[in-house]
Amino acid sequence: MLSKARVKFIKSLQLKKYRKQEQCFVVEGAKSVLEVLSSDYRVTMVVATPRFLQTHERALQQFQGELIETSERTLEELSEFKTNSMALAVVELKEYQEVTVHEGDYALVLDDIQDPGNLGTIIRTADWYGIETIIASERTADVYNGKVIQASMGSFTRVKMLYTHLATYLKGTSLPIMGAFLDGEDVHHFSFPSGGYVVIGNEGSGISPGVANCIKHRITINRFGFAESLNAGIATAVICDNMRRSLLKG
Amino acid sequence: MLSKARVKFIKSLQLKKYRKQEQCFVVEGAKSVLEVLSSDYRVTMVVATPRFLQTHERALQQFQGELIETSERTLEELSEFKTNSMALAVVELKEYQEVTVHEGDYALVLDDIQDPGNLGTIIRTADWYGIETIIASERTADVYNGKVIQASMGSFTRVKMLYTHLATYLKGTSLPIMGAFLDGEDVHHFSFPSGGYVVIGNEGSGISPGVANCIKHRITINRFGFAESLNAGIATAVICDNMRRSLLKG
């Protein structure tokens, strides 16, 4: 049975303030719940319909937390997204104080990516291109926001996010730092180093001056038409694709 | 003065049913309003704050339609997006019955792209990569939906959209047809023809069987990590970027 207190607790986690306080976040939807159950995140509660519980009995066998059965309707009422009618999980969040980017690895650096959908898509794209670490400015959207989790399609379980002061962080690293600008070297001709950081700027204002100062290689996505700029997630993907192609060519 | 009837009319255009009926749609935000004013769309009404009218006097000099001055607050109440506090425009929509894709041109084909944000981003990306035509299935999101207009960042003024039955359309064309699949030829090695169609599938279920049957070249974006798939807008951009690179190389 889903008590009123549980409902209130789960709904409160839609706000960052309560996620911080409780050190928990919510994962919605059958696919993402299954993905987080098989990840190294600690799941403390699963709320699911009889259909979900039946279909995924095996996935839940090892689960040690609280398991609550409920109707589709209650689940929909409980959920941030109306598309969720199968399951949700309450999960302990992870706050990294530091991450290590090894030589030969790539990391993304996000300078105030504020749209949760963009951030989720960037996490999913990083995961596709084998990038395991994202360094984000403190004003970047919260990775544990429901919209970010949803757009990341489970990739948040595989990509570490460190929130920090970017200029300070970048000054402390010796790996190459690249950034996406409108006036840099053509990404089709840029010879990517074996590892390093790729900085992506804010949706409206681009990379901030303090961060831009740390960037050695300014790269640009070649334009063939008339749009003024590209969406931040799109720019990230095109750069990652060119980076992988450049490294394969070696 | 903004009459109650005007408010009701403008708000009604948030629904496709009324956009169809009135053959009008709404463009919100200073930048997009300026862009549509300088395009070949016919703007019938501009509702704007004194600040907008003062700053953009010149852009409005040629404007023949109804010009209504209002406060920031009223404008915000009138708008679909809370970020709009400058201007909105009511614009006559365009419904194409046919479009011509010339040899040597590329067009995108969207097989049920249902998320408005994705569609807007795809239009913006097409515009960046010099693609002027999109052929969309009837279940693809409506280009004149407010979220699509917003995400397209003005690019909707430069990209023609034809809604039609895809399989029928594709059977009637002689240009090469490519499609994004998870099991095709690596896009890094694919030699793009000088023009043709690139088919992008639905966010969840990919390209439908009837449309897949029309596709001669199956292409795939190489994966280097663990995400199961890419967002539809991201996949579009990576393919367009590889297409342009392939054509430049000749």
Coordinates of C-alpha atoms in Angstrom, one line a residue:
Chain A
M1 CA 0.0 0.0 0.0
L2 CA 1.2 3.5 -0.9
S3 CA 0.8 5.7 2.2
K4 CA 0.1 9.4 2.0
A5 CA 3.5 10.0 3.5
R6 CA 5.2 8.0 0.7
V7 CA 3.2 9.9 -2.0
K8 CA 4.3 13.2 -0.5
F9 CA 7.9 12.1 -0.2
I10 CA 8.1 10.9 -3.8
K11 CA 6.4 14.0 -5.2
S12 CA 8.7 16.2 -3.1
L13 CA 11.7 14.8 -5.1
Q14 CA 10.6 16.7 -8.2
L15 CA 12.3 19.7 -6.5
K16 CA 16.0 19.9 -6.3
K17 CA 15.8 21.2 -2.7
Y18 CA 14.3 18.0 -1.5
R19 CA 16.5 15.8 -3.6
K20 CA 19.5 17.5 -1.9
Q21 CA 17.9 17.1 1.5
E22 CA 16.9 13.4 1.1
Q23 CA 19.9 12.5 -1.2
C24 CA 17.4 10.7 -3.4
F25 CA 15.9 11.1 -6.9
V26 CA 13.1 9.5 -8.9
V27 CA 13.5 7.3 -12.0
E28 CA 10.3 6.9 -14.0
G29 CA 9.3 4.4 -16.7
A30 CA 9.8 0.6 -17.1
K31 CA 12.9 0.8 -19.2
S32 CA 14.8 3.3 -17.0
V33 CA 13.7 1.5 -13.8
L34 CA 15.1 -1.7 -15.1
E35 CA 18.3 0.0 -16.2
V36 CA 18.9 1.7 -12.8
L37 CA 18.2 -1.7 -11.0
S38 CA 21.0 -3.3 -13.0
S39 CA 23.4 -0.4 -12.4
D40 CA 25.6 0.4 -9.4
Y41 CA 23.1 3.0 -8.1
R42 CA 21.4 2.0 -4.9
V43 CA 17.6 1.7 -5.4
T44 CA 15.7 2.1 -2.1
M45 CA 12.1 1.9 -3.3
V46 CA 10.2 0.5 -6.3
V47 CA 6.6 1.4 -6.9
A48 CA 5.1 -0.6 -9.7
T49 CA 2.0 -2.1 -11.3
P50 CA 1.1 -5.8 -11.0
R51 CA 1.9 -6.1 -14.7
F52 CA 5.4 -4.7 -14.3
L53 CA 6.1 -6.9 -11.2
Q54 CA 4.9 -10.0 -13.1
T55 CA 6.9 -9.3 -16.3
H56 CA 10.1 -8.4 -14.5
E57 CA 10.1 -10.8 -11.6
R58 CA 13.7 -11.8 -12.3
A59 CA 15.0 -8.3 -12.5
L60 CA 13.6 -7.7 -9.0
Q61 CA 14.8 -10.9 -7.4
Q62 CA 18.0 -9.3 -6.1
F63 CA 16.3 -6.1 -5.0
Q64 CA 16.6 -5.4 -1.3
G65 CA 14.6 -2.2 -0.9
E66 CA 11.0 -1.5 -0.4
L67 CA 8.6 -2.9 -3.1
I68 CA 5.2 -1.3 -3.4
E69 CA 2.5 -2.6 -5.7
T70 CA 0.0 -0.1 -7.0
S71 CA -2.5 0.6 -9.8
E72 CA -1.7 2.2 -13.1
R73 CA -3.8 5.1 -12.1
T74 CA -2.1 5.8 -8.8
L75 CA 1.3 5.5 -10.5
E76 CA 0.3 8.0 -13.2
E77 CA -0.9 10.4 -10.5
L78 CA 2.4 10.0 -8.7
S79 CA 4.6 10.5 -11.7
E80 CA 6.0 13.7 -13.2
F81 CA 5.4 12.4 -16.7
K82 CA 2.0 11.3 -17.8
T83 CA 3.6 8.6 -20.0
N84 CA 4.6 6.6 -17.0
S85 CA 2.2 3.8 -16.2
M86 CA 4.5 1.0 -15.2
A87 CA 7.0 1.7 -12.5
L88 CA 9.1 4.2 -10.7
A89 CA 12.1 3.9 -8.5
V90 CA 13.5 6.0 -5.7
V91 CA 17.3 6.0 -5.9
E92 CA 20.2 7.3 -3.8
L93 CA 21.9 10.1 -5.7
K94 CA 25.7 10.4 -6.2
E95 CA 27.6 13.6 -5.7
Y96 CA 31.1 13.4 -7.0
Q97 CA 33.7 15.6 -5.3
E98 CA 36.3 14.7 -8.0
V99 CA 36.6 12.6 -11.1
T100 CA 39.7 11.4 -12.9
V101 CA 40.1 11.9 -16.6
H102 CA 42.9 9.7 -17.7
E103 CA 45.2 10.5 -20.6
G104 CA 43.6 9.1 -23.7
D105 CA 40.1 9.7 -22.4
Y106 CA 37.7 12.4 -23.4
A107 CA 35.4 14.3 -21.1
L108 CA 32.7 16.9 -21.9
V109 CA 32.7 20.3 -20.2
L110 CA 29.3 22.0 -20.0
D111 CA 29.2 25.7 -19.4
D112 CA 25.7 26.4 -18.2
I113 CA 23.6 24.0 -20.2
Q114 CA 20.3 25.0 -18.6
D115 CA 17.7 23.1 -20.5
P116 CA 17.1 19.7 -18.8
G117 CA 16.2 18.1 -22.1
N118 CA 19.4 19.3 -23.6
L119 CA 21.4 18.0 -20.7
G120 CA 19.7 14.6 -20.8
T121 CA 20.4 14.3 -24.6
I122 CA 24.0 15.3 -24.1
I123 CA 24.4 12.5 -21.4
R124 CA 22.9 10.0 -23.8
T125 CA 25.1 11.2 -26.6
A126 CA 28.3 11.0 -24.4
D127 CA 27.4 7.5 -23.5
W128 CA 26.9 6.6 -27.2
Y129 CA 30.3 8.0 -28.0
G130 CA 32.1 6.3 -25.1
I131 CA 32.6 9.4 -23.0
E132 CA 32.2 8.5 -19.3
T133 CA 32.7 11.9 -17.6
I134 CA 31.0 15.3 -17.8
I135 CA 32.3 18.3 -15.9
A136 CA 29.5 20.8 -15.5
S137 CA 29.4 24.4 -14.3
E138 CA 27.3 25.0 -11.1
R139 CA 24.6 26.6 -13.2
T140 CA 24.1 23.6 -15.5
A141 CA 20.8 21.8 -15.0
D142 CA 20.7 19.2 -12.2
V143 CA 21.4 15.7 -13.5
Y144 CA 18.8 14.3 -11.1
N145 CA 16.0 16.5 -12.5
G146 CA 13.2 14.2 -13.8
K147 CA 13.4 15.6 -17.3
V148 CA 17.2 15.1 -17.5
I149 CA 16.8 11.5 -16.3
Q150 CA 14.0 10.9 -18.8
A151 CA 16.0 12.4 -21.8
S152 CA 19.1 10.5 -20.9
M153 CA 17.3 7.2 -21.5
G154 CA 19.3 5.3 -18.8
S155 CA 22.7 6.7 -19.8
F156 CA 22.9 8.7 -16.5
T157 CA 23.8 5.3 -14.9
R158 CA 27.0 5.2 -16.9
V159 CA 28.2 8.8 -17.1
K160 CA 29.7 10.5 -14.1
M161 CA 28.8 14.2 -13.5
L162 CA 31.0 16.5 -11.5
Y163 CA 29.6 20.0 -10.8
T164 CA 32.4 22.5 -10.2
H165 CA 33.8 25.9 -11.0
L166 CA 34.9 25.4 -14.6
A167 CA 37.8 27.9 -15.0
T168 CA 39.4 26.7 -11.7
Y169 CA 39.0 23.1 -12.8
L170 CA 40.4 23.6 -16.3
K171 CA 43.4 25.6 -15.0
G172 CA 44.3 22.5 -13.0
T173 CA 44.5 20.1 -15.9
S174 CA 47.3 19.3 -18.4
L175 CA 45.1 17.6 -21.0
P176 CA 44.2 19.5 -24.2
I177 CA 41.1 21.6 -24.0
M178 CA 38.9 22.2 -27.1
G179 CA 35.8 24.3 -27.3
A180 CA 32.9 24.8 -29.8
F181 CA 32.8 28.3 -31.2
L182 CA 31.3 29.9 -34.3
D183 CA 34.8 31.1 -35.5
G184 CA 37.2 28.2 -34.9
E185 CA 38.9 25.6 -37.0
D186 CA 36.6 23.5 -39.2
V187 CA 35.8 20.3 -37.3
H188 CA 36.1 18.3 -40.5
H189 CA 39.8 19.2 -40.7
F190 CA 40.7 19.4 -37.0
S191 CA 43.1 16.7 -35.9
F192 CA 41.8 15.6 -32.5
P193 CA 44.4 14.8 -29.8
S194 CA 44.1 11.3 -28.2
G195 CA 42.2 12.7 -25.2
G196 CA 41.1 15.9 -23.6
Y197 CA 38.2 18.1 -22.8
V198 CA 35.5 19.4 -25.2
V199 CA 33.7 22.5 -23.9
I200 CA 30.1 23.2 -24.9
G201 CA 28.6 26.6 -24.1
N202 CA 25.2 27.8 -22.9
E203 CA 22.3 27.6 -25.3
G204 CA 22.0 31.4 -25.7
S205 CA 25.3 33.0 -24.8
G206 CA 27.8 30.3 -25.7
I207 CA 31.0 29.8 -23.7
S208 CA 31.6 32.4 -21.0
P209 CA 34.8 34.5 -21.2
G210 CA 36.5 33.0 -18.1
V211 CA 36.1 29.5 -19.5
A212 CA 37.0 30.6 -23.1
N213 CA 40.3 31.8 -21.7
C214 CA 41.2 28.2 -20.8
I215 CA 40.5 26.8 -24.3
K216 CA 43.5 26.1 -26.6
H217 CA 41.7 24.7 -29.6
R218 CA 38.7 26.6 -31.0
I219 CA 36.6 24.4 -33.3
T220 CA 33.6 25.1 -35.5
I221 CA 31.0 23.1 -37.1
N222 CA 30.8 24.0 -40.8
R223 CA 27.6 25.7 -41.8
F224 CA 26.0 25.0 -45.3
G225 CA 22.7 26.9 -44.8
F226 CA 21.2 29.8 -42.9
A227 CA 20.5 28.8 -39.3
E228 CA 22.4 31.1 -36.9
S229 CA 23.5 28.4 -34.6
L230 CA 23.0 24.8 -33.6
N231 CA 21.3 23.4 -30.5
A232 CA 23.8 22.6 -27.8
G233 CA 23.1 18.8 -27.9
I234 CA 23.4 18.7 -31.6
A235 CA 26.7 20.5 -31.5
T236 CA 28.0 18.1 -28.9
A237 CA 27.1 15.1 -31.1
V238 CA 28.6 16.4 -34.3
I239 CA 31.9 17.2 -32.4
C240 CA 31.9 13.7 -30.7
D241 CA 31.3 12.0 -34.1
N242 CA 34.2 14.0 -35.7
M243 CA 36.4 13.2 -32.7
R244 CA 35.8 9.5 -33.0
R245 CA 36.3 9.5 -36.7
S246 CA 39.6 11.5 -36.4
L247 CA 40.9 9.1 -33.7
L248 CA 40.0 6.0 -35.7
K249 CA 41.9 7.4 -38.7
G250 CA 44.8 7.9 -36.2
Chain B
M1 CA -5.8 47.7 -26.9
L2 CA -6.0 44.0 -26.7
S3 CA -9.7 43.0 -26.7
K4 CA -11.0 39.9 -25.0
A5 CA -11.9 38.5 -28.4
R6 CA -8.3 38.9 -29.6
V7 CA -6.9 37.2 -26.4
K8 CA -9.3 34.3 -27.0
F9 CA -8.3 34.1 -30.7
I10 CA -4.6 34.1 -30.0
K11 CA -4.8 31.6 -27.2
S12 CA -7.0 29.3 -29.4
L13 CA -4.1 29.0 -31.9
Q14 CA -2.2 26.9 -29.3
L15 CA -4.5 24.0 -30.6
K16 CA -4.0 22.5 -34.0
K17 CA -7.7 22.3 -34.6
Y18 CA -8.0 26.1 -34.5
R19 CA -4.8 26.7 -36.4
K20 CA -6.3 24.6 -39.2
Q21 CA -9.6 26.4 -39.0
E22 CA -8.1 29.9 -38.9
Q23 CA -5.1 29.1 -41.1
C24 CA -2.9 31.0 -38.7
F25 CA -0.3 30.2 -36.1
V26 CA 1.6 32.2 -33.4
V27 CA 5.3 33.1 -33.3
E28 CA 6.6 34.1 -29.8
G29 CA 9.7 35.9 -28.7
A30 CA 11.5 39.0 -30.1
K31 CA 14.0 37.1 -32.2
S32 CA 11.5 34.8 -33.9
V33 CA 9.0 37.6 -34.5
L34 CA 11.7 39.7 -36.2
E35 CA 12.7 36.7 -38.3
V36 CA 9.2 36.0 -39.4
L37 CA 8.6 39.7 -40.3
S38 CA 11.6 39.5 -42.7
S39 CA 10.5 36.2 -44.2
D40 CA 8.0 35.5 -47.0
Y41 CA 5.4 34.5 -44.4
R42 CA 2.4 36.9 -44.2
V43 CA 2.1 38.4 -40.7
T44 CA -1.4 39.6 -39.8
M45 CA -0.9 40.8 -36.3
V46 CA 1.9 41.8 -34.0
V47 CA 1.4 42.2 -30.2
A48 CA 4.4 43.8 -28.6
T49 CA 5.6 45.8 -25.6
P50 CA 6.5 49.5 -25.9
R51 CA 10.2 48.5 -25.5
F52 CA 10.0 46.1 -28.5
L53 CA 8.2 48.7 -30.7
Q54 CA 10.7 51.3 -29.9
T55 CA 13.8 49.1 -30.4
H56 CA 12.5 47.6 -33.6
E57 CA 10.8 50.5 -35.2
R58 CA 12.6 50.0 -38.5
A59 CA 11.7 46.3 -38.7
L60 CA 8.1 47.2 -38.4
Q61 CA 8.1 50.1 -40.9
Q62 CA 6.9 47.9 -43.8
F63 CA 4.4 45.9 -41.7
Q64 CA 0.9 46.2 -43.0
G65 CA -1.1 44.2 -40.4
E66 CA -2.6 45.0 -37.1
L67 CA -0.1 46.4 -34.5
I68 CA -1.2 46.1 -30.8
E69 CA 0.8 47.6 -28.0
T70 CA 0.6 45.9 -24.6
S71 CA 2.3 45.5 -21.3
E72 CA 4.9 42.8 -20.6
R73 CA 2.5 41.3 -18.1
T74 CA -0.4 40.9 -20.6
L75 CA 2.0 39.5 -23.1
E76 CA 3.3 36.9 -20.7
E77 CA -0.3 35.9 -19.9
L78 CA -1.1 35.6 -23.6
S79 CA 2.0 33.5 -24.4
E80 CA 2.4 29.8 -24.4
F81 CA 6.0 30.2 -23.1
K82 CA 6.7 32.1 -19.9
T83 CA 10.0 33.3 -21.4
N84 CA 8.2 35.6 -23.8
S85 CA 7.9 39.2 -22.6
M86 CA 8.6 41.1 -25.8
A87 CA 6.4 40.3 -28.7
L88 CA 4.3 37.8 -30.5
A89 CA 3.0 37.6 -34.1
V90 CA 0.0 35.9 -35.7
V91 CA 1.1 34.5 -39.0
E92 CA -0.7 32.9 -42.0
L93 CA 0.4 29.2 -42.2
K94 CA 1.5 27.5 -45.4
E95 CA 0.2 24.1 -46.4
Y96 CA 2.2 22.6 -49.2
Q97 CA 0.4 20.2 -51.5
E98 CA 3.7 19.4 -53.2
V99 CA 7.4 20.2 -53.1
T100 CA 10.1 19.7 -55.7
V101 CA 13.4 18.1 -54.7
H102 CA 15.8 18.6 -57.5
E103 CA 18.6 16.3 -58.5
G104 CA 21.6 17.4 -56.4
D105 CA 19.5 18.4 -53.5
Y106 CA 18.9 16.7 -50.2
A107 CA 15.6 16.4 -48.4
L108 CA 14.8 14.9 -45.0
V109 CA 12.0 12.4 -44.6
L110 CA 10.5 12.1 -41.1
D111 CA 8.6 8.9 -40.2
D112 CA 6.5 9.9 -37.2
I113 CA 8.7 12.3 -35.3
Q114 CA 6.2 13.0 -32.5
D115 CA 8.1 15.2 -30.1
P116 CA 7.7 18.9 -31.0
G117 CA 11.1 19.8 -29.5
N118 CA 12.7 17.1 -31.7
L119 CA 10.9 18.4 -34.8
G120 CA 12.0 22.0 -34.1
T121 CA 15.6 20.9 -33.6
I122 CA 15.5 18.9 -36.8
I123 CA 14.2 21.9 -38.8
R124 CA 17.0 24.1 -37.3
T125 CA 19.6 21.4 -38.1
A126 CA 18.3 21.0 -41.7
D127 CA 18.6 24.8 -42.2
W128 CA 22.2 24.7 -40.8
Y129 CA 23.1 22.0 -43.3
G130 CA 21.5 23.6 -46.3
I131 CA 18.5 21.3 -46.6
E132 CA 15.4 23.2 -47.6
T133 CA 12.8 20.5 -47.7
I134 CA 11.3 18.1 -45.2
I135 CA 8.8 15.4 -46.2
A136 CA 6.9 14.3 -43.0
S137 CA 4.5 11.5 -42.3
E138 CA 1.0 12.6 -41.3
R139 CA 1.7 11.5 -37.7
T140 CA 4.7 13.8 -37.4
A141 CA 4.2 16.7 -35.0
D142 CA 2.7 19.8 -36.6
V143 CA 5.3 22.3 -37.7
Y144 CA 3.1 25.2 -36.5
N145 CA 2.9 23.9 -32.9
G146 CA 4.4 26.5 -30.6
K147 CA 7.1 24.2 -29.3
V148 CA 8.2 23.4 -32.8
I149 CA 8.4 27.0 -33.8
Q150 CA 10.3 27.8 -30.6
A151 CA 12.8 25.0 -31.0
S152 CA 13.3 25.8 -34.7
M153 CA 14.7 29.2 -33.8
G154 CA 13.4 30.9 -36.9
S155 CA 14.5 28.1 -39.3
F156 CA 10.9 27.2 -40.0
T157 CA 10.8 30.3 -42.3
R158 CA 13.4 28.7 -44.6
V159 CA 12.5 25.0 -44.6
K160 CA 9.4 23.8 -46.5
M161 CA 7.4 21.0 -44.9
L162 CA 5.2 18.7 -46.8
Y163 CA 2.9 16.2 -44.9
T164 CA 2.0 13.2 -46.9
H165 CA 1.9 9.4 -47.0
L166 CA 5.6 8.5 -47.0
A167 CA 5.6 5.1 -48.8
T168 CA 3.4 6.5 -51.6
Y169 CA 5.6 9.6 -51.9
L170 CA 8.9 7.7 -51.9
K171 CA 7.7 5.2 -54.5
G172 CA 7.1 8.1 -56.8
T173 CA 10.7 9.4 -56.7
S174 CA 13.8 8.4 -58.7
L175 CA 16.4 10.0 -56.3
P176 CA 18.4 7.8 -54.0
I177 CA 16.8 7.0 -50.6
M178 CA 18.9 6.5 -47.5
G179 CA 17.7 5.7 -44.0
A180 CA 19.1 5.6 -40.5
F181 CA 19.1 2.1 -39.0
L182 CA 21.0 0.4 -36.2
D183 CA 22.4 -2.3 -38.6
G184 CA 23.4 -0.5 -41.8
E185 CA 26.7 0.7 -43.4
D186 CA 28.9 2.8 -41.2
V187 CA 28.1 6.5 -41.9
H188 CA 31.9 7.3 -41.7
H189 CA 32.5 5.1 -44.8
F190 CA 29.3 5.6 -46.7
S191 CA 29.8 7.5 -49.9
F192 CA 26.8 9.8 -50.2
P193 CA 25.2 10.3 -53.6
S194 CA 25.0 13.9 -54.8
G195 CA 21.4 14.2 -53.7
G196 CA 18.5 12.3 -52.3
Y197 CA 16.3 11.6 -49.3
V198 CA 17.5 10.7 -45.7
V199 CA 14.8 9.0 -43.7
I200 CA 14.7 9.4 -39.9
G201 CA 12.5 7.1 -37.9
N202 CA 10.2 7.6 -34.9
E203 CA 11.8 8.2 -31.5
G204 CA 10.7 4.8 -30.1
S205 CA 10.0 2.5 -32.9
G206 CA 12.3 3.7 -35.7
I207 CA 11.4 3.5 -39.4
S208 CA 8.1 1.7 -40.1
P209 CA 8.2 -1.4 -42.3
G210 CA 6.3 0.2 -45.2
V211 CA 8.8 3.0 -45.4
A212 CA 11.8 0.8 -44.7
N213 CA 10.9 -1.1 -47.9
C214 CA 11.5 2.0 -50.0
I215 CA 15.0 2.5 -48.6
K216 CA 18.0 1.5 -50.7
H217 CA 20.8 2.5 -48.5
R218 CA 20.8 1.6 -44.8
I219 CA 23.2 3.7 -42.8
T220 CA 24.3 3.5 -39.2
I221 CA 26.0 5.8 -36.8
N222 CA 28.9 4.0 -35.3
R223 CA 28.6 3.5 -31.5
F224 CA 31.6 3.7 -29.2
G225 CA 29.9 3.3 -25.8
F226 CA 26.8 1.8 -24.3
A227 CA 23.7 3.9 -25.0
E228 CA 21.1 1.8 -26.9
S229 CA 20.2 4.5 -29.4
L230 CA 20.5 8.2 -30.2
N231 CA 17.9 10.9 -30.0
A232 CA 16.2 11.4 -33.5
G233 CA 17.5 15.0 -33.8
I234 CA 21.0 14.0 -32.9
A235 CA 21.0 11.2 -35.5
T236 CA 19.7 13.6 -38.1
A237 CA 22.6 16.0 -37.4
V238 CA 25.3 13.4 -37.4
I239 CA 24.1 12.0 -40.7
C240 CA 23.8 15.5 -42.3
D241 CA 27.3 16.4 -41.1
N242 CA 28.7 13.2 -42.6
M243 CA 26.7 13.8 -45.8
R244 CA 28.2 17.3 -46.3
R245 CA 31.7 16.0 -45.5
S246 CA 31.3 13.2 -48.0
L247 CA 30.1 15.6 -50.8
L248 CA 32.9 18.1 -50.1
K249 CA 35.4 15.3 -50.5
G250 CA 33.7 14.5 -53.8

